[in-house]
Amino acid sequence: MFRKILVANRGEIALRVIWACKELGIKSVAVHSDIDADSLHVRFADESVCIGPALSSQSYLKIPAIIAAAEISNADAIHPGYGFLSENPEFAEICRACNITFIGPSPEVIALMGNKSEAKKTMKKAGVPVIPGSDGPVKSLDEAISIAKDITFPVILKASSGGGGKGMRVVYSENEMKDAFNLARSEAMASFNDDSLYLEKYLENPRHIEVQILGDKYGNIIHLNERECSIQRRHQKLIEEAPSPALTPALRKQICETAVRGAKFVNYQNAGTMEFLYDNGNFYFMEMNTRIQVEHPVTENITNIDLLISQILSACGDKMIYKQKEIKIVGHAMECRINAEDPFYFTPNPGKITTFHTPGGPGVRVDTAAYTGCVISPYYDSLIAKLVTRAPTRQDCISRMKRALESFIIEGIKTNIPLHLKILENRKFKMGKISTKFLEELLSR
Amino acid sequence: MFRKILVANRGEIALRVIWACKELGIKSVAVHSDIDADSLHVRFADESVCIGPALSSQSYLKIPAIIAAAEISNADAIHPGYGFLSENPEFAEICRACNITFIGPSPEVIALMGNKSEAKKTMKKAGVPVIPGSDGPVKSLDEAISIAKDITFPVILKASSGGGGKGMRVVYSENEMKDAFNLARSEAMASFNDDSLYLEKYLENPRHIEVQILGDKYGNIIHLNERECSIQRRHQKLIEEAPSPALTPALRKQICETAVRGAKFVNYQNAGTMEFLYDNGNFYFMEMNTRIQVEHPVTENITNIDLLISQILSACGDKMIYKQKEIKIVGHAMECRINAEDPFYFTPNPGKITTFHTPGGPGVRVDTAAYTGCVISPYYDSLIAKLVTRAPTRQDCISRMKRALESFIIEGIKTNIPLHLKILENRKFKMGKISTKFLEELLSR
Amino acid sequence: MVEKNQNDKGLNLDKIKKLIEMLERSSLEEIEVSYKDIHLKLKKPQSVNPVIHTSPVVPATSVLERESVQTNSEIAKVEEKMTEIKSTDFEVKSPMVGTFYRAPAPNAEPFVKVGDIVKKGQTLCIIEAMKLMNEIESEVDGKVLEIRVQNAEPVEYGETIMIIDTGI
Amino acid sequence: MVEKNQNDKGLNLDKIKKLIEMLERSSLEEIEVSYKDIHLKLKKPQSVNPVIHTSPVVPATSVLERESVQTNSEIAKVEEKMTEIKSTDFEVKSPMVGTFYRAPAPNAEPFVKVGDIVKKGQTLCIIEAMKLMNEIESEVDGKVLEIRVQNAEPVEYGETIMIIDTGI
């Protein structure tokens, strides 16, 4: 077992890792930027190291600072959380070179799955359905037009190294292709320093369904069922739930087993997520996230399996203790991401939280690093809390989420709680008739 | 379904009832004393009525004030919570006369089970094992001595109308009986205005095991398994857990089925708890609580059944939706009662809470009405929060509780968190080797 | 709270240093802070300037901010009114929860009207609770200045139902 | 530096020393700190000589009592030092996390010692991070007044490693 784990992250996920360490009896080391000195992850970790100034590039993203912090504190493992360095193969590689266990898959798998067009190719080989489209990057505008005609419009252009919606363009006809291609290419270049694009069939009303994967170092890979994350805005998820209201048991089995097949093909280790677009009984591999996800509590709630503890044990070399057939879904779970932002204009709203009262009672979980008096800094992501509910049915779960949102008091800054309440009261949402377009449509009304 | 429920209580249980109302879409009315005007139950209820001054006897215990509040707010039901008027048969009777549904069993059952010696007699008739002792009140010192000799010393004297340890005396020999009898009698008179005492065999190392009962209006009664509440001080429970580490599946079945038999005998309706003393494979009925208990979340956690919602639906006349054989225990749950008191001297420590940060993360539930800036008043009970954890095993549940206690920040007042941590780290506790004497022994060391 | 195993980020030396700087720059005389089991008091030499008190170091934010905002405007309202009202005004507060009635029967004359002169012990109104009619008597001599509650409306414990001017 | 867990959270000698420095440098009159069962009060008289009280409040058997007894002599030393310090002191802060080295090699002479005169651009120490030796150069001209970190000890970003008097 590890003696000491350095948590290379901040905010709620850093706390989440610290809880897991405490429950396993492992010491934890928090790293922090100077403005995060009063953060809860610093307070609750056994040790802490200030690694740089507020700017992420000078602190949470600075590999030498984090490795040095691990060295001076004698940490034998690093948990990267999500975001920051969590999917950086170079970081995982350096950890390995420094004899520090990176809690996640191997650098090779991170690199392979981190390149979206390569990942797609690989999954195709593994027999995982992918969206019809270019086989890897499209070399020219002409090639883009020819493939688009082949798979029929609309199509979507995406940056090979992309994420977060940057470098994406939906193209409905041949006429639009030229402008879209050039725009997407320059966005990709500006954002990722890589202008290569790929192209695929654009689904009009897809659902975002993802499968949680868990693997050990001995080739044992299981899935912990799916999550549906269709409620999103510009590819930023807002509400996630499990199980997906769209899937029949047969489809669930099919999509989850397909995900396991894909993960086995790349000899996946540790926790990861296979993201699919689902439309009308068909599902297509989109990408794989080679890390813990923000929405992992949803899966923890329906399976009663602690994913962070599983990650640590797996990285430590423990053999998988779960058998696929023993994984049971209990009830329904849902997560609302509470962001410090204007609920309808989405402008970030950093500032000091003057009152912070979290909801309690049955079936309510809150993952947060915020507290009364803390300052939400403009330097980092606007997620301030994850509110997660569980209940026997989806309907009960929504009622519980509603009352929890209504009794979550955050004063001093604006949050998106009013937006969540609006979504929860929507008739289509209540019926489970959602797609990745849901929020856009709700907001345009 | 009820349109509006008046919550005749304060603190965390009032909030708990309000959560259930919200999830069922029922309006709620909070009642409060003047010093509770800023309480969360007042804030989160749909309506509120100030019913009197701080003193409970002039507010939360004042029946006319509560009935008047229900009348002016047009509430069609009253939930009494625990404590205050929850086990007052007169109050339940007046509710009925005023055509307001009392959410609980009938006044007759409350009266019958509220008298401890009558309850014991009745349960004996129902075939529920009771502790050997007097058949009802003992009339004289001589009778007390004669019965004590018969069932062998040590014996315990208890007030017939008693509770909370008042009017109780353990007697180890005939010589001690006279003083003990007189003292217990005057204590009983002073505390309950009723000096009748009963007597029973005193168990040296008993465990407190209780069974959660749920009944509808049509004679359907099920149990939701047991809770063990052996960690107590002067009959005040401190830590409760489920399932009990003492019971084998066969014993669990036996004790739970016996409890159901007892409840059926008195035609019990709504939620209630049969309390037993358990010693070495034998269990004896102690008393029945005809209301929701403080520790109900422990049962909610292992069964995934919402007891407050069940209470409301049952009072409303809904038929039981659960079948006994479908009730499954999932994992292990534990509750620590966080009190505003000195952790080792147990002196109440009311005052202003300057910082209140509740723990979160997987498997952690907090039921509380406290918040940063609130004032814990000396007028009421010192319970400020219930911290409840769930995990796959008892060991994991303890680890989780420990990290949750360590990350529960309450400043401005003293709490018993250090005592909880001390208990959790005790070797005997970890092994489940506990009895109602555990805490006394731990503290005397 | 429990001594946690983690490093205490409470009142470390850096913070004390900053507090000293703050005190020096301010016109205050003294800073006193309690944090968990730490108590810190910083004091400047006696000065001639008037003593200024700023009590809560930690912002005493109430969960009920919205309500306190309302309260402020309510206070403003009350204050405005108060300027008209003399210190001799007596607030009749409801001694119980119930329904307020101005008259003994639906068609009867009200017990009192605004402008009436009332004597101590005179019935002002009835509050019904649990079918019981409770007559509320005046505790003072004076003139009825205001009746705050409408007939047949509910009243809470402690709610002001009338104002009587005792300064006439 | 990595925060050590447990046990060193009390009011140890170093902390008392630093508190005294702070009081000395400030215009304040008094500092009072309570931590667990230790109560410390530092007070400047109207005159020149500081009067220092260090006394454990509750159990006289406290482990820290012995330390506070020793404190007086330590304080005397500190006082001497403190009188020399001017507002022209420059704090050298670590620009990175790593391990602090005073010399270029284990047996070499340290780059600087207390009392040395340094020039802007002169190497003061090395901070090692990921096997890289980063030379830290002085940003000012001055005299080395204090070296806060022991050789081969870890330092955090922003931690003060030396104090240079630029007022010479």
mmCIF file of C-alpha atoms in Angstrom, chain D:
data_model
loop_
_atom_site.group_PDB
_atom_site.id
_atom_site.type_symbol
_atom_site.label_atom_id
_atom_site.label_comp_id
_atom_site.label_asym_id
_atom_site.label_seq_id
_atom_site.Cartn_x
_atom_site.Cartn_y
_atom_site.Cartn_z
ATOM 1 C CA MET D 1 8.543 24.006 3.692
ATOM 2 C CA VAL D 2 6.486 20.924 4.084
ATOM 3 C CA GLU D 3 4.236 21.381 7.040
ATOM 4 C CA LYS D 4 5.191 18.886 9.662
ATOM 5 C CA ASN D 5 2.228 16.983 10.931
ATOM 6 C CA GLN D 6 1.028 17.108 14.476
ATOM 7 C CA ASN D 7 2.857 18.039 17.550
ATOM 8 C CA ASP D 8 4.611 21.166 16.448
ATOM 9 C CA LYS D 9 1.460 23.195 16.410
ATOM 10 C CA GLY D 10 1.899 24.560 19.874
ATOM 11 C CA LEU D 11 3.634 27.736 20.874
ATOM 12 C CA ASN D 12 7.180 26.550 20.618
ATOM 13 C CA LEU D 13 10.258 28.631 21.104
ATOM 14 C CA ASP D 14 10.624 29.530 17.465
ATOM 15 C CA LYS D 15 7.127 30.819 17.301
ATOM 16 C CA ILE D 16 7.472 32.848 20.467
ATOM 17 C CA LYS D 17 10.676 34.262 19.101
ATOM 18 C CA LYS D 18 8.990 35.291 15.907
ATOM 19 C CA LEU D 19 6.111 36.811 17.797
ATOM 20 C CA ILE D 20 8.543 38.870 19.813
ATOM 21 C CA GLU D 21 10.198 40.044 16.618
ATOM 22 C CA MET D 22 6.864 41.032 15.253
ATOM 23 C CA LEU D 23 5.936 42.977 18.341
ATOM 24 C CA GLU D 24 9.314 44.662 18.376
ATOM 25 C CA ARG D 25 9.101 45.734 14.793
ATOM 26 C CA SER D 26 5.584 46.995 15.164
ATOM 27 C CA SER D 27 4.282 50.052 16.883
ATOM 28 C CA LEU D 28 2.020 47.879 18.988
ATOM 29 C CA GLU D 29 2.059 47.699 22.727
ATOM 30 C CA GLU D 30 0.819 44.238 23.442
ATOM 31 C CA ILE D 31 0.284 40.765 21.938
ATOM 32 C CA GLU D 32 -1.687 38.129 23.743
ATOM 33 C CA VAL D 33 -2.119 34.575 22.426
ATOM 34 C CA SER D 34 -3.944 31.623 23.909
ATOM 35 C CA TYR D 35 -3.497 28.245 22.387
ATOM 36 C CA LYS D 36 -4.865 25.199 24.093
ATOM 37 C CA ASP D 37 -3.635 25.384 27.651
ATOM 38 C CA ILE D 38 -0.869 27.846 27.005
ATOM 39 C CA HIS D 39 -1.384 31.525 27.463
ATOM 40 C CA LEU D 40 1.236 33.973 26.239
ATOM 41 C CA LYS D 41 1.222 37.707 26.755
ATOM 42 C CA LEU D 42 3.890 39.967 25.302
ATOM 43 C CA LYS D 43 3.765 43.604 26.344
ATOM 44 C CA LYS D 44 5.915 46.621 25.637
ATOM 45 C CA PRO D 45 6.156 49.064 28.482
ATOM 46 C CA GLN D 46 5.900 52.789 27.889
ATOM 47 C CA SER D 47 9.679 52.710 28.417
ATOM 48 C CA VAL D 48 12.393 51.004 26.368
ATOM 49 C CA ASN D 49 12.815 47.530 27.854
ATOM 50 C CA PRO D 50 10.247 44.936 26.860
ATOM 51 C CA VAL D 51 8.649 43.040 29.727
ATOM 52 C CA ILE D 52 7.908 39.513 28.740
ATOM 53 C CA HIS D 53 5.539 37.134 30.414
ATOM 54 C CA THR D 54 5.241 33.569 29.342
ATOM 55 C CA SER D 55 3.156 31.414 31.567
ATOM 56 C CA PRO D 56 1.174 28.272 31.025
ATOM 57 C CA VAL D 57 -2.373 28.789 32.177
ATOM 58 C CA VAL D 58 -3.834 25.482 33.176
ATOM 59 C CA PRO D 59 -1.855 22.350 33.966
ATOM 60 C CA ALA D 60 1.462 23.309 35.436
ATOM 61 C CA THR D 61 2.709 19.933 34.253
ATOM 62 C CA SER D 62 2.530 20.971 30.624
ATOM 63 C CA VAL D 63 5.403 19.832 28.485
ATOM 64 C CA LEU D 64 5.739 23.346 27.269
ATOM 65 C CA GLU D 65 6.479 24.745 30.651
ATOM 66 C CA ARG D 66 10.084 23.779 30.527
ATOM 67 C CA GLU D 67 10.423 25.475 27.213
ATOM 68 C CA SER D 68 8.923 28.677 28.442
ATOM 69 C CA VAL D 69 11.371 28.749 31.298
ATOM 70 C CA GLN D 70 14.199 28.663 28.816
ATOM 71 C CA THR D 71 12.553 31.310 26.759
ATOM 72 C CA ASN D 72 13.880 34.266 28.686
ATOM 73 C CA SER D 73 17.509 33.757 27.784
ATOM 74 C CA GLU D 74 16.597 33.106 24.163
ATOM 75 C CA ILE D 75 14.571 36.239 24.131
ATOM 76 C CA ALA D 76 17.491 38.267 25.366
ATOM 77 C CA LYS D 77 19.521 37.119 22.401
ATOM 78 C CA VAL D 78 16.719 37.900 20.028
ATOM 79 C CA GLU D 79 16.331 41.335 21.481
ATOM 80 C CA GLU D 80 19.918 42.182 20.806
ATOM 81 C CA LYS D 81 19.545 41.080 17.270
ATOM 82 C CA MET D 82 16.291 42.826 16.726
ATOM 83 C CA THR D 83 17.582 46.217 17.715
ATOM 84 C CA GLU D 84 19.892 46.090 14.701
ATOM 85 C CA ILE D 85 17.147 45.408 12.197
ATOM 86 C CA LYS D 86 15.917 48.282 10.079
ATOM 87 C CA SER D 87 12.983 48.689 7.727
ATOM 88 C CA THR D 88 15.416 48.299 4.840
ATOM 89 C CA ASP D 89 15.453 44.534 5.244
ATOM 90 C CA PHE D 90 14.858 42.560 2.059
ATOM 91 C CA GLU D 91 13.271 39.135 2.210
ATOM 92 C CA VAL D 92 14.643 36.601 -0.280
ATOM 93 C CA LYS D 93 11.727 34.347 -1.178
ATOM 94 C CA SER D 94 12.033 30.977 -2.828
ATOM 95 C CA PRO D 95 10.873 31.197 -6.453
ATOM 96 C CA MET D 96 10.138 27.458 -6.526
ATOM 97 C CA VAL D 97 9.511 24.290 -4.551
ATOM 98 C CA GLY D 98 12.557 22.215 -3.898
ATOM 99 C CA THR D 99 15.466 21.464 -1.632
ATOM 100 C CA PHE D 100 17.612 24.318 -0.338
ATOM 101 C CA TYR D 101 21.418 24.045 -0.523
ATOM 102 C CA ARG D 102 23.805 26.601 0.866
ATOM 103 C CA ALA D 103 26.804 25.343 -1.086
ATOM 104 C CA PRO D 104 27.484 24.155 -4.654
ATOM 105 C CA ALA D 105 28.655 20.745 -3.395
ATOM 106 C CA PRO D 106 28.469 18.765 -0.149
ATOM 107 C CA ASN D 107 31.926 19.727 1.061
ATOM 108 C CA ALA D 108 32.218 23.128 -0.541
ATOM 109 C CA GLU D 109 32.055 26.464 1.211
ATOM 110 C CA PRO D 110 28.561 27.971 1.439
ATOM 111 C CA PHE D 111 27.733 30.635 -1.111
ATOM 112 C CA VAL D 112 27.046 33.116 1.672
ATOM 113 C CA LYS D 113 27.199 33.300 5.463
ATOM 114 C CA VAL D 114 25.442 35.604 7.915
ATOM 115 C CA GLY D 115 27.334 38.893 7.885
ATOM 116 C CA ASP D 116 28.546 38.564 4.286
ATOM 117 C CA ILE D 117 28.182 41.501 1.969
ATOM 118 C CA VAL D 118 26.396 40.443 -1.241
ATOM 119 C CA LYS D 119 25.975 42.131 -4.583
ATOM 120 C CA LYS D 120 22.964 42.072 -6.845
ATOM 121 C CA GLY D 121 23.319 39.019 -9.111
ATOM 122 C CA GLN D 122 25.513 37.099 -6.702
ATOM 123 C CA THR D 123 24.468 33.489 -6.081
ATOM 124 C CA LEU D 124 22.941 33.089 -2.633
ATOM 125 C CA CYS D 125 22.010 29.426 -2.671
ATOM 126 C CA ILE D 126 20.775 26.555 -4.799
ATOM 127 C CA ILE D 127 17.306 25.111 -4.929
ATOM 128 C CA GLU D 128 17.107 21.659 -6.348
ATOM 129 C CA ALA D 129 13.915 20.553 -8.080
ATOM 130 C CA MET D 130 13.693 17.407 -10.195
ATOM 131 C CA LYS D 131 17.492 16.960 -10.064
ATOM 132 C CA LEU D 132 17.997 20.415 -11.508
ATOM 133 C CA MET D 133 20.191 22.774 -9.515
ATOM 134 C CA ASN D 134 18.707 26.262 -9.694
ATOM 135 C CA GLU D 135 21.036 29.033 -8.568
ATOM 136 C CA ILE D 136 19.207 31.743 -6.721
ATOM 137 C CA GLU D 137 20.764 35.151 -7.245
ATOM 138 C CA SER D 138 20.450 38.170 -5.024
ATOM 139 C CA GLU D 139 18.099 40.845 -6.298
ATOM 140 C CA VAL D 140 19.710 43.496 -4.082
ATOM 141 C CA ASP D 141 22.997 44.725 -2.674
ATOM 142 C CA GLY D 142 23.313 44.298 1.067
ATOM 143 C CA LYS D 143 24.464 42.306 4.053
ATOM 144 C CA VAL D 144 23.143 38.821 4.900
ATOM 145 C CA LEU D 145 21.284 39.280 8.166
ATOM 146 C CA GLU D 146 19.667 35.920 8.607
ATOM 147 C CA ILE D 147 19.417 32.558 6.822
ATOM 148 C CA ARG D 148 16.059 31.057 7.657
ATOM 149 C CA VAL D 149 16.391 27.572 6.181
ATOM 150 C CA GLN D 150 18.833 24.843 7.133
ATOM 151 C CA ASN D 151 20.983 23.246 4.471
ATOM 152 C CA ALA D 152 19.267 20.393 2.577
ATOM 153 C CA GLU D 153 15.857 21.329 3.951
ATOM 154 C CA PRO D 154 12.800 21.566 1.700
ATOM 155 C CA VAL D 155 11.378 24.965 0.780
ATOM 156 C CA GLU D 156 7.989 25.933 -0.588
ATOM 157 C CA TYR D 157 7.233 28.486 -3.263
ATOM 158 C CA GLY D 158 7.233 31.938 -1.688
ATOM 159 C CA GLU D 159 8.933 30.881 1.535
ATOM 160 C CA THR D 160 11.394 33.411 2.972
ATOM 161 C CA ILE D 161 14.866 31.855 2.859
ATOM 162 C CA MET D 162 17.117 34.769 3.784
ATOM 163 C CA ILE D 163 16.979 38.338 4.978
ATOM 164 C CA ILE D 164 19.348 40.884 3.462
ATOM 165 C CA ASP D 165 19.882 44.275 5.012
ATOM 166 C CA THR D 166 19.978 46.760 2.157
ATOM 167 C CA GLY D 167 20.463 49.754 4.446
ATOM 168 C CA ILE D 168 24.190 49.342 5.008
#
